PDB file of C-alpha atoms in Angstrom:
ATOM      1  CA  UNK A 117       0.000   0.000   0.000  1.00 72.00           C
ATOM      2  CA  UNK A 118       1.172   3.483  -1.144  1.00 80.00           C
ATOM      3  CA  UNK A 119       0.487   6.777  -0.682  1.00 84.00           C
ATOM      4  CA  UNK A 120       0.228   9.110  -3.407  1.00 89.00           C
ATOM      5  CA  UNK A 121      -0.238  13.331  -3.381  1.00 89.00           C
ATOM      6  CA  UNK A 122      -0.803  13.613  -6.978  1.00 92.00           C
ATOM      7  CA  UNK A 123      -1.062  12.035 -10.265  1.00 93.00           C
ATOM      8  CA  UNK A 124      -1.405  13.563 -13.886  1.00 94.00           C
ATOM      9  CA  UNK A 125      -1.469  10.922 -16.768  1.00 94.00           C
ATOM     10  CA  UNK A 126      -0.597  12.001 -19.636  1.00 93.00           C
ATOM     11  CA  UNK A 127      -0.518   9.991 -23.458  1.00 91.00           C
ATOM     12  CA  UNK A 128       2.759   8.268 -22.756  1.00 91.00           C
ATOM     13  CA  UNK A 129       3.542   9.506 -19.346  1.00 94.00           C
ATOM     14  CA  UNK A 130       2.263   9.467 -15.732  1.00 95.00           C
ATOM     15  CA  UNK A 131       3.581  11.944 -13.788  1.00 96.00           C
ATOM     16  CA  UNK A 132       3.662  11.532  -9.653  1.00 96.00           C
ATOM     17  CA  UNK A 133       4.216  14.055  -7.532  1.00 96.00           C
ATOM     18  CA  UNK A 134       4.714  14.686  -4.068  1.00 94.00           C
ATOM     19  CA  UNK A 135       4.035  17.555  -2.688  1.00 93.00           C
ATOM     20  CA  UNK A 136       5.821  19.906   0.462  1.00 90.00           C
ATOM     21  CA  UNK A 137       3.994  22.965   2.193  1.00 84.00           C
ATOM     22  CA  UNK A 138       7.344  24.022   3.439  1.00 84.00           C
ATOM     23  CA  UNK A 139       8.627  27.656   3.679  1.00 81.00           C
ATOM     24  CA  UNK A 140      11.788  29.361   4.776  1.00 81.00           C
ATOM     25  CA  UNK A 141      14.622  29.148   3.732  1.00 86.00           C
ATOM     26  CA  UNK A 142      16.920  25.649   3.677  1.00 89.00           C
ATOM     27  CA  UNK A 143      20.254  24.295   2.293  1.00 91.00           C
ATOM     28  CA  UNK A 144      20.315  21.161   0.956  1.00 91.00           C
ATOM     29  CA  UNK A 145      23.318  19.107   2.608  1.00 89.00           C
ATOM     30  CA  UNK A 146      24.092  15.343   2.378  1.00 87.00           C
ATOM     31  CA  UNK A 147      20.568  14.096   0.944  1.00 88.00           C
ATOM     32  CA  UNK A 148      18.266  16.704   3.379  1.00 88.00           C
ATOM     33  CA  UNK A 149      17.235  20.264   4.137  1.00 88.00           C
ATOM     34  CA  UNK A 150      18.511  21.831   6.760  1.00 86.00           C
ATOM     35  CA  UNK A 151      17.213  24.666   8.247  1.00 79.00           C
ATOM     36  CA  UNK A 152      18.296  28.125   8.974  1.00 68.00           C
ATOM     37  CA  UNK A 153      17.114  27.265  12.708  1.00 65.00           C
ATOM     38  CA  UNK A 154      19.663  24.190  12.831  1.00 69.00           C
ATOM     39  CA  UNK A 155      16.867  21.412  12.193  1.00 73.00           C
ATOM     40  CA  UNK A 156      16.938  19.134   9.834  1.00 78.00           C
ATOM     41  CA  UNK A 157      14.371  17.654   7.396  1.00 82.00           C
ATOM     42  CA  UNK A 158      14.795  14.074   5.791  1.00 82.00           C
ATOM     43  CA  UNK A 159      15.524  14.197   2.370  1.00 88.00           C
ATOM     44  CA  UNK A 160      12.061  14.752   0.504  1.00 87.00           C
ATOM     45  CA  UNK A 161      12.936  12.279  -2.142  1.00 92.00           C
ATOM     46  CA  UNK A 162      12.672   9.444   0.201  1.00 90.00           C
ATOM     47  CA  UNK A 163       8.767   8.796  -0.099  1.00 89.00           C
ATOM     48  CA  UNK A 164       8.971   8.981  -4.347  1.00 92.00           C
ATOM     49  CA  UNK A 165      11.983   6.230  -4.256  1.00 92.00           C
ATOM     50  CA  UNK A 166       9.624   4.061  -2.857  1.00 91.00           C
ATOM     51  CA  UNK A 167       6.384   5.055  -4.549  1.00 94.00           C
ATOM     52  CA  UNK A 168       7.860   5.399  -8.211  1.00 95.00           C
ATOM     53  CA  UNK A 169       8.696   1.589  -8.442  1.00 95.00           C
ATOM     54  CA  UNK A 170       5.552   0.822  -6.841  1.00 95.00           C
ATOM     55  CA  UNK A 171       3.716   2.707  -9.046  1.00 95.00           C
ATOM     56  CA  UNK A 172       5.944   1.389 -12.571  1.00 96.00           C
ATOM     57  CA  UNK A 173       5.248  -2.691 -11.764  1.00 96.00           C
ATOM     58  CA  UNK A 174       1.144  -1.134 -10.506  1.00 95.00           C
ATOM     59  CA  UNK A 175       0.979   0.043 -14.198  1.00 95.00           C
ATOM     60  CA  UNK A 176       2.305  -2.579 -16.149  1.00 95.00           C
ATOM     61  CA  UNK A 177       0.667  -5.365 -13.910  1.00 95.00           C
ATOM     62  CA  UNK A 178      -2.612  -3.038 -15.982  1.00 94.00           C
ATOM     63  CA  UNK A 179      -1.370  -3.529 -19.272  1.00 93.00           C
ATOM     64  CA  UNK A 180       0.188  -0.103 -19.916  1.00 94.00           C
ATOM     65  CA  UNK A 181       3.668   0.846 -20.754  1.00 93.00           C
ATOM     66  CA  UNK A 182       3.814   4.479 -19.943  1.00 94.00           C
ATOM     67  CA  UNK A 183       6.915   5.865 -17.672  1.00 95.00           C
ATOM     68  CA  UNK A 184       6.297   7.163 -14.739  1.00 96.00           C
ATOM     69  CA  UNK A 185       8.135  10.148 -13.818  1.00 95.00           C
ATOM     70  CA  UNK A 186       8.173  11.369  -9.771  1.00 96.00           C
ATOM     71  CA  UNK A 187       9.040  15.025  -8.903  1.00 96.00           C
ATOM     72  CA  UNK A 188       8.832  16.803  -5.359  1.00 96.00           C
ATOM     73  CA  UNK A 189       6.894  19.842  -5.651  1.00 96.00           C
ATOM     74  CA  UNK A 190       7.425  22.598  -3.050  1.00 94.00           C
ATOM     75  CA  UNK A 191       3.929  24.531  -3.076  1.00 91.00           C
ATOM     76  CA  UNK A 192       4.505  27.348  -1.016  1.00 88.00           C
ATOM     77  CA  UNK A 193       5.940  30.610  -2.792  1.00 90.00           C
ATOM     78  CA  UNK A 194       8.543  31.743   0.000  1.00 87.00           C
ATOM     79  CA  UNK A 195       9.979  28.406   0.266  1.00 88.00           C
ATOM     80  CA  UNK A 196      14.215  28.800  -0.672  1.00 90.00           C
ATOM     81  CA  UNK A 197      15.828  25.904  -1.056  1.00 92.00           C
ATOM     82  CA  UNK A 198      20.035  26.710  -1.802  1.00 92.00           C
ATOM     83  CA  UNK A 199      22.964  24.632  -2.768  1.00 92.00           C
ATOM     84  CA  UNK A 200      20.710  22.764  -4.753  1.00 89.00           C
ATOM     85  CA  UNK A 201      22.217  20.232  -7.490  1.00 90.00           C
ATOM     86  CA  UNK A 202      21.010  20.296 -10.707  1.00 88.00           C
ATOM     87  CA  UNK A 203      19.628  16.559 -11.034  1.00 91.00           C
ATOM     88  CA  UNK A 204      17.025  16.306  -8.147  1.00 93.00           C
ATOM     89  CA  UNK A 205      13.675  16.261  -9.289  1.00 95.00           C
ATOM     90  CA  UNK A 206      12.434  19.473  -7.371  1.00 96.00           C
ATOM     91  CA  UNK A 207       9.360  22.009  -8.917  1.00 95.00           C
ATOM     92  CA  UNK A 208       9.005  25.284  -6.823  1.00 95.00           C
ATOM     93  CA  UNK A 209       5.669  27.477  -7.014  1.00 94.00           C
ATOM     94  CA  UNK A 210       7.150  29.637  -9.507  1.00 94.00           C
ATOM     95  CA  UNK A 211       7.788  26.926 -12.204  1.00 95.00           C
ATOM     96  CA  UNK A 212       4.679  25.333 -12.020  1.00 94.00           C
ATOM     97  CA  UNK A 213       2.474  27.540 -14.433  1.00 94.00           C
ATOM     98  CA  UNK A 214       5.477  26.811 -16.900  1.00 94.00           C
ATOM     99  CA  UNK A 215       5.899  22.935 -16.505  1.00 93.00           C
ATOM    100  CA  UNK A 216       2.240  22.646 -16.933  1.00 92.00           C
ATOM    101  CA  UNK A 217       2.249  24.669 -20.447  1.00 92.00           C
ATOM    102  CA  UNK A 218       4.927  22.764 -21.162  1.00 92.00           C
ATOM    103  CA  UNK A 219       3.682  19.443 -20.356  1.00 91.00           C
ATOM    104  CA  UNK A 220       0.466  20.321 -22.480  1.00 87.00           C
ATOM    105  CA  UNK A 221       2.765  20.640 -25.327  1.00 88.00           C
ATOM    106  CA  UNK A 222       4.601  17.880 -25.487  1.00 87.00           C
ATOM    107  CA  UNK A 223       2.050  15.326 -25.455  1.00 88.00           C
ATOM    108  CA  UNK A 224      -1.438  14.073 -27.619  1.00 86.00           C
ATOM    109  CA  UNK A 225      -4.675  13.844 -26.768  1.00 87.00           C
ATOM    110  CA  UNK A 226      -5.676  11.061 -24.039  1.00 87.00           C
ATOM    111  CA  UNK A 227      -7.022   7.726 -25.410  1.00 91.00           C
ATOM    112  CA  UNK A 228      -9.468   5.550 -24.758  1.00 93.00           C
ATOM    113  CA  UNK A 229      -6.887   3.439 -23.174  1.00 92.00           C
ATOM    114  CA  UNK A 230      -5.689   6.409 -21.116  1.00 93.00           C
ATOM    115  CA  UNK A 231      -8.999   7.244 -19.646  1.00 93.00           C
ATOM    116  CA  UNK A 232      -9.488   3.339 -18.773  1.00 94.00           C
ATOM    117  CA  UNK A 233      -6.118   2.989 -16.672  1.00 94.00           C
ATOM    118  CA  UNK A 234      -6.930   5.745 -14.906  1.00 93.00           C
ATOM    119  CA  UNK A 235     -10.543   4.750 -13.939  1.00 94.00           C
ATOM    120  CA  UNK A 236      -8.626   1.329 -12.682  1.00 94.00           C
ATOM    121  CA  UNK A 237      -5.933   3.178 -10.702  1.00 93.00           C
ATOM    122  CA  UNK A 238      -9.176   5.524  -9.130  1.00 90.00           C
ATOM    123  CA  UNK A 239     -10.662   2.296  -8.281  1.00 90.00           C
ATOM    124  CA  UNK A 240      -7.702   1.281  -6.266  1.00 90.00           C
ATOM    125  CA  UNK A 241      -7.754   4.108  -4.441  1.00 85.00           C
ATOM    126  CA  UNK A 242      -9.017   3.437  -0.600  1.00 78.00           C
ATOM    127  CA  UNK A 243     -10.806   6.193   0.827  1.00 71.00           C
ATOM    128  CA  UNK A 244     -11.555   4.708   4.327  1.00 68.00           C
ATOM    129  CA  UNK A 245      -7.931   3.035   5.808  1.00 67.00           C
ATOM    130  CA  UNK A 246      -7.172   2.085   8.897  1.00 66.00           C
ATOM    131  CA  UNK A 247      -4.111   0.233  10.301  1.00 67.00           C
ATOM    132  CA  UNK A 248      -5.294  -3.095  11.781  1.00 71.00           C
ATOM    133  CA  UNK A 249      -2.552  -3.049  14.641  1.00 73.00           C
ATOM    134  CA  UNK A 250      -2.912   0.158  16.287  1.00 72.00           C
ATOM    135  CA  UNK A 251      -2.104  -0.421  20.017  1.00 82.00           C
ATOM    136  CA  UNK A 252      -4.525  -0.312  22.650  1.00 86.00           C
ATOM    137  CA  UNK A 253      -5.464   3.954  23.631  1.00 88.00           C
ATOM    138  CA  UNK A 254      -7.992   5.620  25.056  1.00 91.00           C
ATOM    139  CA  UNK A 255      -8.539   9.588  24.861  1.00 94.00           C
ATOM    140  CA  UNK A 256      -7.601  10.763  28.149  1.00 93.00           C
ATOM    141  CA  UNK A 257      -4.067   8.592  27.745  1.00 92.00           C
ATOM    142  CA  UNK A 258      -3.532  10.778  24.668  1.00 94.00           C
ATOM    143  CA  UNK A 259      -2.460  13.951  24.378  1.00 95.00           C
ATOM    144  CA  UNK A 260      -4.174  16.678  22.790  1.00 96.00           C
ATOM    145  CA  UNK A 261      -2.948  19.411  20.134  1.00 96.00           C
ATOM    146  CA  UNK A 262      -2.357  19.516  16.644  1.00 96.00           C
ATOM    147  CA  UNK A 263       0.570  18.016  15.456  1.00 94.00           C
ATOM    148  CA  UNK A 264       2.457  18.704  12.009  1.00 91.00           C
ATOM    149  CA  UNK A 265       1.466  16.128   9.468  1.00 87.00           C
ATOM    150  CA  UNK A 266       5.216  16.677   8.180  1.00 81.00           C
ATOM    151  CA  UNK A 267       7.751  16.106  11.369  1.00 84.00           C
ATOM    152  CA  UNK A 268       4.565  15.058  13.712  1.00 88.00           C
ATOM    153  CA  UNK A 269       5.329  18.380  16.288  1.00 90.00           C
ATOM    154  CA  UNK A 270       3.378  20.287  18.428  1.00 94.00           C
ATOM    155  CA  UNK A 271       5.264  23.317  18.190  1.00 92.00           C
ATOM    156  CA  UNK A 272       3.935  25.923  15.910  1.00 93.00           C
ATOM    157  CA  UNK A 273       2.812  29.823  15.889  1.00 93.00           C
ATOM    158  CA  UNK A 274       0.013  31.314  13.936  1.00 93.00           C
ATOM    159  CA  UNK A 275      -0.798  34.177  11.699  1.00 92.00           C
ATOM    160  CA  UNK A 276      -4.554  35.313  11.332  1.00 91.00           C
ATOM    161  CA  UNK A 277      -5.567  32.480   9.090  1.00 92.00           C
ATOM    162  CA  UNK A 278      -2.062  30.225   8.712  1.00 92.00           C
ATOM    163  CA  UNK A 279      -0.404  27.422  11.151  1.00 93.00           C
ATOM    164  CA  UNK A 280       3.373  27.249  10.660  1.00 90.00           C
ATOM    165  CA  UNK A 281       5.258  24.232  12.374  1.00 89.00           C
ATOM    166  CA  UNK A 282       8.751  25.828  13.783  1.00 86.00           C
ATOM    167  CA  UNK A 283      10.115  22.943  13.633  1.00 82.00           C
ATOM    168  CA  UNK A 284      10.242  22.095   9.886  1.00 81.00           C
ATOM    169  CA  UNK A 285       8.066  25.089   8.487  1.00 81.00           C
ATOM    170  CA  UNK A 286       5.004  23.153   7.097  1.00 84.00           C
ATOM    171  CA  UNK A 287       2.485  25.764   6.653  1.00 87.00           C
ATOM    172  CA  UNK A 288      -1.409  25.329   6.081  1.00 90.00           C
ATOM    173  CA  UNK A 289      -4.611  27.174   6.743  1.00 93.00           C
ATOM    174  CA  UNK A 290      -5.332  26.896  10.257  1.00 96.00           C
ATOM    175  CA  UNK A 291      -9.227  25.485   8.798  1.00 95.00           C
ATOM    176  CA  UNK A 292      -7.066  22.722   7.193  1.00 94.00           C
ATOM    177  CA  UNK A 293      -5.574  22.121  10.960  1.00 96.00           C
ATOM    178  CA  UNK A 294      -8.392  21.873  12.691  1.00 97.00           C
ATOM    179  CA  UNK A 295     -10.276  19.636   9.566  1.00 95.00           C
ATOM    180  CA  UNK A 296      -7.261  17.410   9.607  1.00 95.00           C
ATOM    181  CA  UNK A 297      -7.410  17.128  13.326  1.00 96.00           C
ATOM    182  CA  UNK A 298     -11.009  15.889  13.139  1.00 96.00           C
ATOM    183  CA  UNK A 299     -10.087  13.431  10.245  1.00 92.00           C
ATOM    184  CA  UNK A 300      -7.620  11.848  12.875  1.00 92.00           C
ATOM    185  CA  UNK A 301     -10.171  12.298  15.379  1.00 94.00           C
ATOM    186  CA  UNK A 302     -12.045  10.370  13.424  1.00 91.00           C
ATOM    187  CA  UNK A 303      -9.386   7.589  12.314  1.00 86.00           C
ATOM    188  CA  UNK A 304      -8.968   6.788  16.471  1.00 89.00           C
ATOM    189  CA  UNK A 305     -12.060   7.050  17.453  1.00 91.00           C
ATOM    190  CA  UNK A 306     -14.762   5.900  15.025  1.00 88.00           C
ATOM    191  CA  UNK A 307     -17.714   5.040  16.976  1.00 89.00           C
ATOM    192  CA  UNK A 308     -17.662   8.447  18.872  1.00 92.00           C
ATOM    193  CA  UNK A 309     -20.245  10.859  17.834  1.00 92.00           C
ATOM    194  CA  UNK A 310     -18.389  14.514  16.897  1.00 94.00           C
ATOM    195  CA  UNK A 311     -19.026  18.127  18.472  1.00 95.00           C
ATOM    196  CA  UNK A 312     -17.997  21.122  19.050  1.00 95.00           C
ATOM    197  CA  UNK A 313     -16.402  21.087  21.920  1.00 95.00           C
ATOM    198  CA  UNK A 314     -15.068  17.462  21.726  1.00 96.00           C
ATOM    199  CA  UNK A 315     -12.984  18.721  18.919  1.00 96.00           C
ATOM    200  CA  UNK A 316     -12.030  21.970  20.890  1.00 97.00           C
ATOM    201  CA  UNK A 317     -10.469  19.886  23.347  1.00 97.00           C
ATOM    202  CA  UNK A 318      -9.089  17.142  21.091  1.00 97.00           C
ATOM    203  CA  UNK A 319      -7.323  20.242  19.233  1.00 97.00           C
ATOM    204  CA  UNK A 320      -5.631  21.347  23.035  1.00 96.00           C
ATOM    205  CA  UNK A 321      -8.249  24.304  22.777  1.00 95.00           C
ATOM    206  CA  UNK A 322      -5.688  26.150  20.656  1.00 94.00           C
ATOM    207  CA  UNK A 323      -8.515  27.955  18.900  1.00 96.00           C
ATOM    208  CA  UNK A 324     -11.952  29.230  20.085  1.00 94.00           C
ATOM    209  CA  UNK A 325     -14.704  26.738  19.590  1.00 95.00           C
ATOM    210  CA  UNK A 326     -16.667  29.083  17.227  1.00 94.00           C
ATOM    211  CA  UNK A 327     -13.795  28.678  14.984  1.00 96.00           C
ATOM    212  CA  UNK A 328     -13.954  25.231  14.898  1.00 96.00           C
ATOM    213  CA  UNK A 329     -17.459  25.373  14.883  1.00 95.00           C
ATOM    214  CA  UNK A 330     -17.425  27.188  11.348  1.00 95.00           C
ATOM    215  CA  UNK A 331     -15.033  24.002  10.190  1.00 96.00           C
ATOM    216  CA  UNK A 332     -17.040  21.509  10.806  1.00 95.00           C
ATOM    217  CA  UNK A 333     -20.042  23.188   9.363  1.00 93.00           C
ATOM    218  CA  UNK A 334     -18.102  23.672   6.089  1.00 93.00           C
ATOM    219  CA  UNK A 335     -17.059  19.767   6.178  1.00 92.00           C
ATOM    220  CA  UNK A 336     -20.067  17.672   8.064  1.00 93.00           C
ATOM    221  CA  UNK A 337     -23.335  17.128   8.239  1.00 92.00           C
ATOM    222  CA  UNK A 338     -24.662  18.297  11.560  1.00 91.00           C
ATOM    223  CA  UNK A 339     -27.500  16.971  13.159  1.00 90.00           C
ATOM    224  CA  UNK A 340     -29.649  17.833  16.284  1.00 84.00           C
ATOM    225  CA  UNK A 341     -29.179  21.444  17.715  1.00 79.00           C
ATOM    226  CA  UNK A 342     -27.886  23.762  20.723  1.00 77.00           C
ATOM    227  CA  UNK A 343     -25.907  21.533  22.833  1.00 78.00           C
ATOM    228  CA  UNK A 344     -26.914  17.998  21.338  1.00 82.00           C
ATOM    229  CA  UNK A 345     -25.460  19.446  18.370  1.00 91.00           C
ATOM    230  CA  UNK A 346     -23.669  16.441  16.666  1.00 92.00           C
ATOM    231  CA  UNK A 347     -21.635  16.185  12.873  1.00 92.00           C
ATOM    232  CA  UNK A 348     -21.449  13.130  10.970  1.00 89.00           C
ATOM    233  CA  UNK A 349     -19.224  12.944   7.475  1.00 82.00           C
ATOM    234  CA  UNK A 350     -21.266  14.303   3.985  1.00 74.00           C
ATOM    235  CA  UNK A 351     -21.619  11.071   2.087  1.00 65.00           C
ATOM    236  CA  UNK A 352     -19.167  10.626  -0.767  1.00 59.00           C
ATOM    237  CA  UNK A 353     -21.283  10.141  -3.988  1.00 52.00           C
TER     238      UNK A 353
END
């Protein structure tokens, strides 16, 4: 089982691509990034080594014999990565809008045969996981917060709508925090029923329960009202 950010197939190639939300600035030194701050980030090619051969023998097990070509994409526009050789696979924000035209250009219109593998590799794709040998928890043995889906810390600061991690610089929306907390939430804890302030505290009440109020009315369906206020998942169609 694999995980995979983002896939574009193309006539003759399928392009994977994993994408960073880091920002700052970084040097890249014996295979990782390290930071102006003296941490260190694994190297980012590490997940696409694995997935790119995955991916190659998953496509030709399908009957197709397009290449598959992996690149890291850093998203984030104030992201400076230096010392930087020239044969890592590595798209910044600024060359995207370029690589795109470009790819347009260089290949044909999709087949029939296109559109089929990639209605078989959509089919593959499991919406619903969960590990069958988590250890035994409970939630008041855990401890509560928001942790970096990058380097997994606790440690951030905010801006009026962004969480930054300090320890490797992953950046999101601070709506995609709290979302992403509930999704784990979730994950742990599926036969619990989700409110308000249940998520308030599961997020170590780092934001005011009207805000994450307004999340989950963007994301779930809620049910009942006041304080028997309840949200359940929008069914996927």
């Amino acid at each position: 089982m694999i995980q995979i950010d983002s896939l574009i197939l193309t006539s003759d190639v399928i392009y994977l691509y994993e994408i960073k939300n880091y920002s700052g600035s970084y040097d890249y030194k014996n295979d990782a990034l390290q930071g102006r701050l003296d941490f260190v980030i694994a190297d980012p090619l590490t997940q696409i080594h694995k997935t790119q051969p995955f991916l190659h023998n998953l496509v030709r097990k399908l009957g197709s014999k397009k290449v598959v070509k992996a690149q890291v994409i850093f998203i984030e526009p104030d992201f400076y990565l230096y010392d930087l050789p020239r044969d890592k696979p590595f798209l910044f924000a600024n060359q995207l809008t370029r690589e795109f035209d470009s790819m347009e250009k260089r290949h044909s219109a999709i087949k029939k045969s296109d559109k089929r593998l990639a209605n078989q590799l959509g089919q593959l794709h499991i919406t619903d996981y969960r590990p069958i040998d988590l250890p035994e928890y409970n939630y008041s043995s855990l401890k509560k917060g928001i942790t970096c889906p990058n380097c997994f810390s606790f440690d951030h600061i905010n801006t009026r709508k962004t969480r930054i991690c300090t320890c490797c610089g992953y950046k999101e929306t601070i709506s995609e925090a709290i979302k992403r907390s509930t999704e784990n939430f979730q994950l742990l804890f599926p036969e619990v029923s989700i409110t308000k302030h249940l998520i308030y505290d599961w997020c170590g009440k780092a934001y005011d329960e009207q805000r994450v109020q307004r999340v989950l009315r963007r994301n779930y369906i809620s049910h009942g009202s006041y304080r028997s206020t309840y949200y359940e998942q929008i069914p996927r169609d």
